[in-house]
mmCIF file of C-alpha atoms and ligand atoms in Angstrom:
data_model
loop_
_atom_site.group_PDB
_atom_site.id
_atom_site.type_symbol
_atom_site.label_atom_id
_atom_site.label_comp_id
_atom_site.label_asym_id
_atom_site.label_seq_id
_atom_site.Cartn_x
_atom_site.Cartn_y
_atom_site.Cartn_z
ATOM 1 C CA MET A 1 125.867 60.181 79.010
ATOM 2 C CA LYS A 2 125.463 62.450 82.036
ATOM 3 C CA VAL A 3 123.411 61.138 84.950
ATOM 4 C CA LEU A 4 123.002 62.642 88.399
ATOM 5 C CA GLY A 5 124.181 59.956 90.838
ATOM 6 C CA ILE A 6 122.864 60.182 94.389
ATOM 7 C CA ASP A 7 124.160 57.961 97.184
ATOM 8 C CA ILE A 8 121.815 57.825 100.149
ATOM 9 C CA GLY A 9 123.224 56.392 103.350
ATOM 10 C CA GLY A 10 122.187 56.250 106.961
ATOM 11 C CA SER A 11 124.320 59.325 107.810
ATOM 12 C CA GLY A 12 124.783 61.320 104.608
ATOM 13 C CA MET A 13 123.155 61.900 101.227
ATOM 14 C CA LYS A 14 125.606 62.864 98.464
ATOM 15 C CA GLY A 15 125.161 63.619 94.809
ATOM 16 C CA ALA A 16 127.165 64.597 91.737
ATOM 17 C CA PRO A 17 126.680 64.531 87.974
ATOM 18 C CA VAL A 18 128.632 61.601 86.515
ATOM 19 C CA ASP A 19 129.941 60.863 83.039
ATOM 20 C CA THR A 20 128.719 57.267 82.810
ATOM 21 C CA ARG A 21 131.237 56.374 80.058
ATOM 22 C CA THR A 22 134.247 57.203 82.229
ATOM 23 C CA GLY A 23 132.862 57.166 85.766
ATOM 24 C CA GLU A 24 134.160 60.685 86.357
ATOM 25 C CA LEU A 25 132.395 63.142 88.614
ATOM 26 C CA LEU A 26 131.603 66.237 86.528
ATOM 27 C CA ALA A 27 131.229 68.603 89.482
ATOM 28 C CA GLU A 28 132.146 68.687 93.124
ATOM 29 C CA ARG A 29 129.813 66.434 95.064
ATOM 30 C CA TYR A 30 127.091 67.978 97.210
ATOM 31 C CA ARG A 31 126.447 66.382 100.596
ATOM 32 C CA VAL A 32 123.689 66.859 103.145
ATOM 33 C CA GLU A 33 123.163 65.022 106.415
ATOM 34 C CA THR A 34 120.548 62.282 106.292
ATOM 35 C CA PRO A 35 117.694 63.862 108.261
ATOM 36 C CA GLN A 36 116.695 62.303 111.573
ATOM 37 C CA PRO A 37 114.190 60.812 111.790
ATOM 38 C CA ALA A 38 114.955 59.409 108.334
ATOM 39 C CA THR A 39 111.308 59.445 107.268
ATOM 40 C CA PRO A 40 110.112 59.490 103.653
ATOM 41 C CA GLU A 41 108.943 63.127 103.923
ATOM 42 C CA ASN A 42 112.294 64.362 105.288
ATOM 43 C CA MET A 43 114.471 62.361 102.911
ATOM 44 C CA ILE A 44 112.430 63.041 99.765
ATOM 45 C CA GLU A 45 112.824 66.765 100.444
ATOM 46 C CA LYS A 46 116.627 66.358 100.677
ATOM 47 C CA VAL A 47 116.749 64.524 97.341
ATOM 48 C CA GLY A 48 114.897 67.499 95.883
ATOM 49 C CA GLU A 49 117.522 69.807 97.410
ATOM 50 C CA ILE A 50 120.381 67.824 95.820
ATOM 51 C CA ALA A 51 118.744 67.919 92.370
ATOM 52 C CA ARG A 52 118.056 71.666 92.726
ATOM 53 C CA HIS A 53 121.655 72.291 93.778
ATOM 54 C CA PHE A 54 122.774 71.051 90.336
ATOM 55 C CA ASN A 55 119.748 72.569 88.613
ATOM 56 C CA TRP A 56 119.297 69.046 87.271
ATOM 57 C CA ARG A 57 117.071 68.307 84.260
ATOM 58 C CA GLY A 58 118.212 64.843 83.165
ATOM 59 C CA ARG A 59 118.131 61.279 84.422
ATOM 60 C CA ILE A 60 118.839 60.399 88.038
ATOM 61 C CA GLY A 61 120.176 57.168 89.531
ATOM 62 C CA CYS A 62 119.980 56.667 93.242
ATOM 63 C CA GLY A 63 121.511 54.200 95.701
ATOM 64 C CA PHE A 64 119.284 53.642 98.727
ATOM 65 C CA PRO A 65 120.168 51.825 102.000
ATOM 66 C CA ALA A 66 117.568 49.071 101.686
ATOM 67 C CA ALA A 67 116.702 46.072 99.551
ATOM 68 C CA ILE A 68 114.731 47.392 96.554
ATOM 69 C CA LEU A 69 112.463 44.984 94.739
ATOM 70 C CA GLN A 70 110.664 46.155 91.596
ATOM 71 C CA GLY A 71 111.037 49.732 92.789
ATOM 72 C CA LYS A 72 109.710 49.041 96.299
ATOM 73 C CA VAL A 73 111.569 49.427 99.596
ATOM 74 C CA MET A 74 111.675 46.020 101.321
ATOM 75 C CA THR A 75 113.831 46.640 104.427
ATOM 76 C CA ALA A 76 114.585 49.524 106.799
ATOM 77 C CA SER A 77 117.549 49.042 109.136
ATOM 78 C CA ASN A 78 119.014 52.533 109.250
ATOM 79 C CA ILE A 79 116.031 54.478 107.950
ATOM 80 C CA ASP A 80 112.528 54.987 109.284
ATOM 81 C CA LYS A 81 110.316 51.880 109.130
ATOM 82 C CA SER A 82 107.600 53.842 107.315
ATOM 83 C CA TRP A 83 109.749 53.504 104.159
ATOM 84 C CA ILE A 84 108.786 49.843 103.818
ATOM 85 C CA GLY A 85 106.536 49.227 100.819
ATOM 86 C CA ARG A 86 107.023 52.674 99.264
ATOM 87 C CA GLU A 87 107.721 53.178 95.567
ATOM 88 C CA VAL A 88 110.845 55.168 96.259
ATOM 89 C CA GLY A 89 111.653 55.989 92.624
ATOM 90 C CA SER A 90 108.304 57.675 92.043
ATOM 91 C CA ASP A 91 108.645 59.491 95.382
ATOM 92 C CA PHE A 92 111.896 61.032 94.120
ATOM 93 C CA GLU A 93 110.504 61.727 90.638
ATOM 94 C CA LYS A 94 107.710 63.808 92.142
ATOM 95 C CA VAL A 95 110.150 66.135 93.865
ATOM 96 C CA THR A 96 112.832 66.288 91.134
ATOM 97 C CA ASN A 97 110.657 66.061 87.994
ATOM 98 C CA CYS A 98 113.378 63.829 86.556
ATOM 99 C CA PRO A 99 113.208 60.127 85.582
ATOM 100 C CA THR A 100 114.751 58.260 88.510
ATOM 101 C CA VAL A 101 115.965 54.691 89.030
ATOM 102 C CA VAL A 102 116.631 53.478 92.581
ATOM 103 C CA ILE A 103 118.748 50.452 93.559
ATOM 104 C CA ASN A 104 120.366 49.226 96.765
ATOM 105 C CA ASP A 105 123.324 51.433 97.764
ATOM 106 C CA ALA A 106 125.869 48.607 98.071
ATOM 107 C CA ASP A 107 124.764 47.161 94.732
ATOM 108 C CA ALA A 108 125.463 50.614 93.273
ATOM 109 C CA ALA A 109 128.980 50.618 94.752
ATOM 110 C CA GLY A 110 129.494 47.131 93.323
ATOM 111 C CA LEU A 111 128.449 48.191 89.814
ATOM 112 C CA ALA A 112 130.899 51.105 89.928
ATOM 113 C CA GLU A 113 133.840 49.002 91.117
ATOM 114 C CA VAL A 114 133.210 46.442 88.381
ATOM 115 C CA ALA A 115 132.915 49.110 85.679
ATOM 116 C CA PHE A 116 135.778 51.397 86.721
ATOM 117 C CA GLY A 117 137.493 50.156 89.873
ATOM 118 C CA ALA A 118 139.045 47.157 91.584
ATOM 119 C CA GLY A 119 136.693 44.678 89.881
ATOM 120 C CA LYS A 120 137.269 45.889 86.327
ATOM 121 C CA ASN A 121 137.807 42.996 83.892
ATOM 122 C CA LYS A 122 137.855 40.532 86.786
ATOM 123 C CA LYS A 123 136.332 37.100 86.273
ATOM 124 C CA GLY A 124 134.808 34.941 88.994
ATOM 125 C CA LEU A 125 132.908 35.928 92.111
ATOM 126 C CA LEU A 126 133.434 39.392 93.610
ATOM 127 C CA PHE A 127 132.088 40.345 96.992
ATOM 128 C CA VAL A 128 131.803 44.087 97.601
ATOM 129 C CA VAL A 129 131.227 45.115 101.207
ATOM 130 C CA THR A 130 130.385 48.704 102.133
ATOM 131 C CA VAL A 131 131.248 49.691 105.667
ATOM 132 C CA GLY A 132 129.378 52.729 106.937
ATOM 133 C CA THR A 133 126.351 53.330 109.142
ATOM 134 C CA GLY A 134 125.352 49.789 108.164
ATOM 135 C CA ILE A 135 127.067 46.946 106.313
ATOM 136 C CA GLY A 136 126.036 46.608 102.680
ATOM 137 C CA SER A 137 126.904 43.843 100.233
ATOM 138 C CA ALA A 138 127.043 43.266 96.495
ATOM 139 C CA LEU A 139 127.760 39.908 94.870
ATOM 140 C CA ILE A 140 128.916 40.015 91.279
ATOM 141 C CA ASN A 141 129.505 36.791 89.399
ATOM 142 C CA ASN A 142 131.458 37.121 86.141
ATOM 143 C CA GLY A 143 130.263 40.703 85.793
ATOM 144 C CA GLN A 144 126.620 39.924 86.629
ATOM 145 C CA LEU A 145 125.160 41.516 89.759
ATOM 146 C CA VAL A 146 123.027 39.341 92.055
ATOM 147 C CA ALA A 147 120.981 42.178 93.578
ATOM 148 C CA ASN A 148 119.761 42.697 97.164
ATOM 149 C CA THR A 149 122.005 40.192 98.927
ATOM 150 C CA GLU A 150 121.831 41.969 102.351
ATOM 151 C CA LEU A 151 124.839 40.074 103.725
ATOM 152 C CA GLY A 152 125.387 42.664 106.443
ATOM 153 C CA HIS A 153 122.513 40.886 108.133
ATOM 154 C CA LEU A 154 124.200 37.503 108.490
ATOM 155 C CA TYR A 155 124.479 36.290 112.053
ATOM 156 C CA LEU A 156 127.917 36.526 113.639
ATOM 157 C CA ASN A 157 128.608 35.792 117.332
ATOM 158 C CA GLY A 158 124.864 35.490 117.908
ATOM 159 C CA MET A 159 123.978 38.905 116.530
ATOM 160 C CA VAL A 160 123.261 40.601 113.235
ATOM 161 C CA ALA A 161 126.749 41.206 111.807
ATOM 162 C CA GLU A 162 126.190 44.895 111.051
ATOM 163 C CA LYS A 163 125.509 45.547 114.757
ATOM 164 C CA PHE A 164 128.998 44.205 115.510
ATOM 165 C CA VAL A 165 131.101 45.468 112.649
ATOM 166 C CA ALA A 166 129.571 48.611 111.044
ATOM 167 C CA ASP A 167 131.618 51.816 111.122
ATOM 168 C CA SER A 168 128.877 53.388 113.238
ATOM 169 C CA VAL A 169 129.486 50.632 115.842
ATOM 170 C CA ARG A 170 133.245 51.354 115.794
ATOM 171 C CA LYS A 171 132.501 55.005 116.541
ATOM 172 C CA LYS A 172 129.808 54.303 119.146
ATOM 173 C CA GLU A 173 131.902 51.773 121.055
ATOM 174 C CA LYS A 174 135.051 53.909 120.565
ATOM 175 C CA LEU A 175 136.951 50.923 119.136
ATOM 176 C CA SER A 176 140.520 51.426 117.949
ATOM 177 C CA TRP A 177 141.211 50.470 114.324
ATOM 178 C CA ASP A 178 143.041 47.399 115.682
ATOM 179 C CA GLU A 179 140.033 46.296 117.698
ATOM 180 C CA TRP A 180 137.656 46.969 114.877
ATOM 181 C CA GLY A 181 139.988 45.318 112.322
ATOM 182 C CA LYS A 182 139.797 42.051 114.295
ATOM 183 C CA ARG A 183 135.992 42.173 114.200
ATOM 184 C CA PHE A 184 136.032 42.900 110.491
ATOM 185 C CA ASP A 185 138.379 39.976 109.992
ATOM 186 C CA GLN A 186 135.843 37.667 111.663
ATOM 187 C CA TYR A 187 133.114 38.969 109.383
ATOM 188 C CA LEU A 188 135.163 38.542 106.207
ATOM 189 C CA GLY A 189 136.266 35.083 107.351
ATOM 190 C CA HIS A 190 132.608 34.114 107.750
ATOM 191 C CA ILE A 191 131.755 35.451 104.296
ATOM 192 C CA TYR A 192 134.749 33.664 102.823
ATOM 193 C CA LYS A 193 133.664 30.302 104.186
ATOM 194 C CA LEU A 194 130.149 30.761 102.828
ATOM 195 C CA PHE A 195 130.916 32.022 99.314
ATOM 196 C CA TYR A 196 134.641 31.583 98.565
ATOM 197 C CA PRO A 197 134.761 34.793 96.531
ATOM 198 C CA ASP A 198 137.777 35.355 94.285
ATOM 199 C CA MET A 199 138.051 38.951 95.443
ATOM 200 C CA ILE A 200 136.636 41.058 98.274
ATOM 201 C CA ILE A 201 136.385 44.818 97.701
ATOM 202 C CA VAL A 202 135.964 47.071 100.730
ATOM 203 C CA GLY A 203 133.938 50.234 100.049
ATOM 204 C CA GLY A 204 132.044 52.823 102.082
ATOM 205 C CA GLY A 205 133.534 55.273 104.568
ATOM 206 C CA ALA A 206 135.980 52.708 106.016
ATOM 207 C CA SER A 207 137.604 52.156 102.610
ATOM 208 C CA LYS A 208 139.594 55.374 103.098
ATOM 209 C CA LYS A 209 141.180 53.979 106.279
ATOM 210 C CA TYR A 210 142.080 50.601 104.809
ATOM 211 C CA LYS A 211 145.779 50.905 105.710
ATOM 212 C CA LEU A 212 144.896 51.211 109.401
ATOM 213 C CA TYR A 213 143.347 47.741 109.675
ATOM 214 C CA LYS A 214 144.529 45.675 106.709
ATOM 215 C CA GLU A 215 147.176 43.857 108.790
ATOM 216 C CA HIS A 216 144.341 42.177 110.728
ATOM 217 C CA LEU A 217 142.710 40.643 107.667
ATOM 218 C CA SER A 218 143.790 37.009 107.598
ATOM 219 C CA ILE A 219 142.488 36.522 104.051
ATOM 220 C CA GLY A 220 144.292 39.732 103.131
ATOM 221 C CA ASP A 221 145.463 38.403 99.766
ATOM 222 C CA LYS A 222 141.824 38.322 98.622
ATOM 223 C CA VAL A 223 140.909 41.795 99.949
ATOM 224 C CA VAL A 224 141.403 45.188 98.288
ATOM 225 C CA PRO A 225 140.016 48.651 99.038
ATOM 226 C CA ALA A 226 137.554 50.162 96.558
ATOM 227 C CA VAL A 227 139.407 52.179 93.908
ATOM 228 C CA LEU A 228 136.605 54.750 93.803
ATOM 229 C CA LEU A 229 136.610 54.853 97.621
ATOM 230 C CA ASN A 230 133.525 56.505 98.976
ATOM 231 C CA ASN A 231 132.468 57.845 95.543
ATOM 232 C CA ALA A 232 131.643 54.333 94.298
ATOM 233 C CA GLY A 233 128.042 54.754 95.505
ATOM 234 C CA ILE A 234 127.504 57.945 93.483
ATOM 235 C CA VAL A 235 129.098 56.546 90.326
ATOM 236 C CA GLY A 236 127.238 53.219 90.524
ATOM 237 C CA ALA A 237 123.942 54.976 91.179
ATOM 238 C CA ALA A 238 124.515 56.996 88.010
ATOM 239 C CA LEU A 239 125.186 53.802 86.047
ATOM 240 C CA ALA A 240 121.884 52.370 87.276
ATOM 241 C CA GLY A 241 120.139 55.577 86.190
ATOM 242 C CA ARG A 242 121.166 55.331 82.519
ATOM 243 C CA SER A 243 118.353 54.721 80.075
ATOM 244 C CA ASN A 244 118.350 51.273 78.503
HETATM 245 C C1 BGC B 1 120.790 47.745 104.726
HETATM 246 C C2 BGC B 1 121.329 47.495 103.340
HETATM 247 C C3 BGC B 1 122.329 48.574 102.979
HETATM 248 C C4 BGC B 1 123.399 48.690 104.047
HETATM 249 C C5 BGC B 1 124.375 49.822 103.770
HETATM 250 C C6 BGC B 1 121.935 47.858 105.692
HETATM 251 O O1 BGC B 1 121.454 48.106 106.976
HETATM 252 O O2 BGC B 1 119.933 46.680 105.124
HETATM 253 O O3 BGC B 1 120.284 47.489 102.414
HETATM 254 O O4 BGC B 1 122.917 48.257 101.744
HETATM 255 O O5 BGC B 1 122.801 48.916 105.312
HETATM 256 O O6 BGC B 1 123.740 51.052 103.712
#
């Protein structure tokens, strides 16, 4: 089945048609900057632009950087607060005229890695962390996603972890990969002691740079980069968009 997968993050919004049986992207992905301010009006328009770019007429699955409960936006860390409470799927359907399912962006990346990537055929507890503008999390137990875990918002050193360890923080504070790697190690160590996952998969923008900081990860034997790298969000969004 072909589904248009759209991955919406705090910095970029990217889409591509995906073959949901193989996880392959069927066309080159199309990326636009996330508009600032990241208000519903501005972002809905960009989703329309992505669908029009592919002249899309089928189903759409979308990863969104917030907890999504029964179709409603529950949190807004890296998007405008006016998103809270909105029925984001119907907002996107109005502008695309296509049936649309919306889930949390990190949950989407987790679904993709379990179906086609580092978590394929893996038993036990997998923790997928996406490192980008924010920190996203997906917990998957024996193949079953526990949605909306929001573990980027754990407290670490007296602050919300994502404010200490997100890729946007690395850029803003001009941290070297060594400096940032040590912070990330603290975060993963904290997660490890809370959940004891069998495997930790690193996704998001920082997954491409894994080699530059992996030596700092003291639980390195448990940690792997996402196989689908930064495309995991698009592929997982498409999986969520399949009809039942
Ligand atoms: C949001 C999460 C999201 C993550 C990555 C966090 O700030 O609260 O819902 O998954 O950023 O985009």
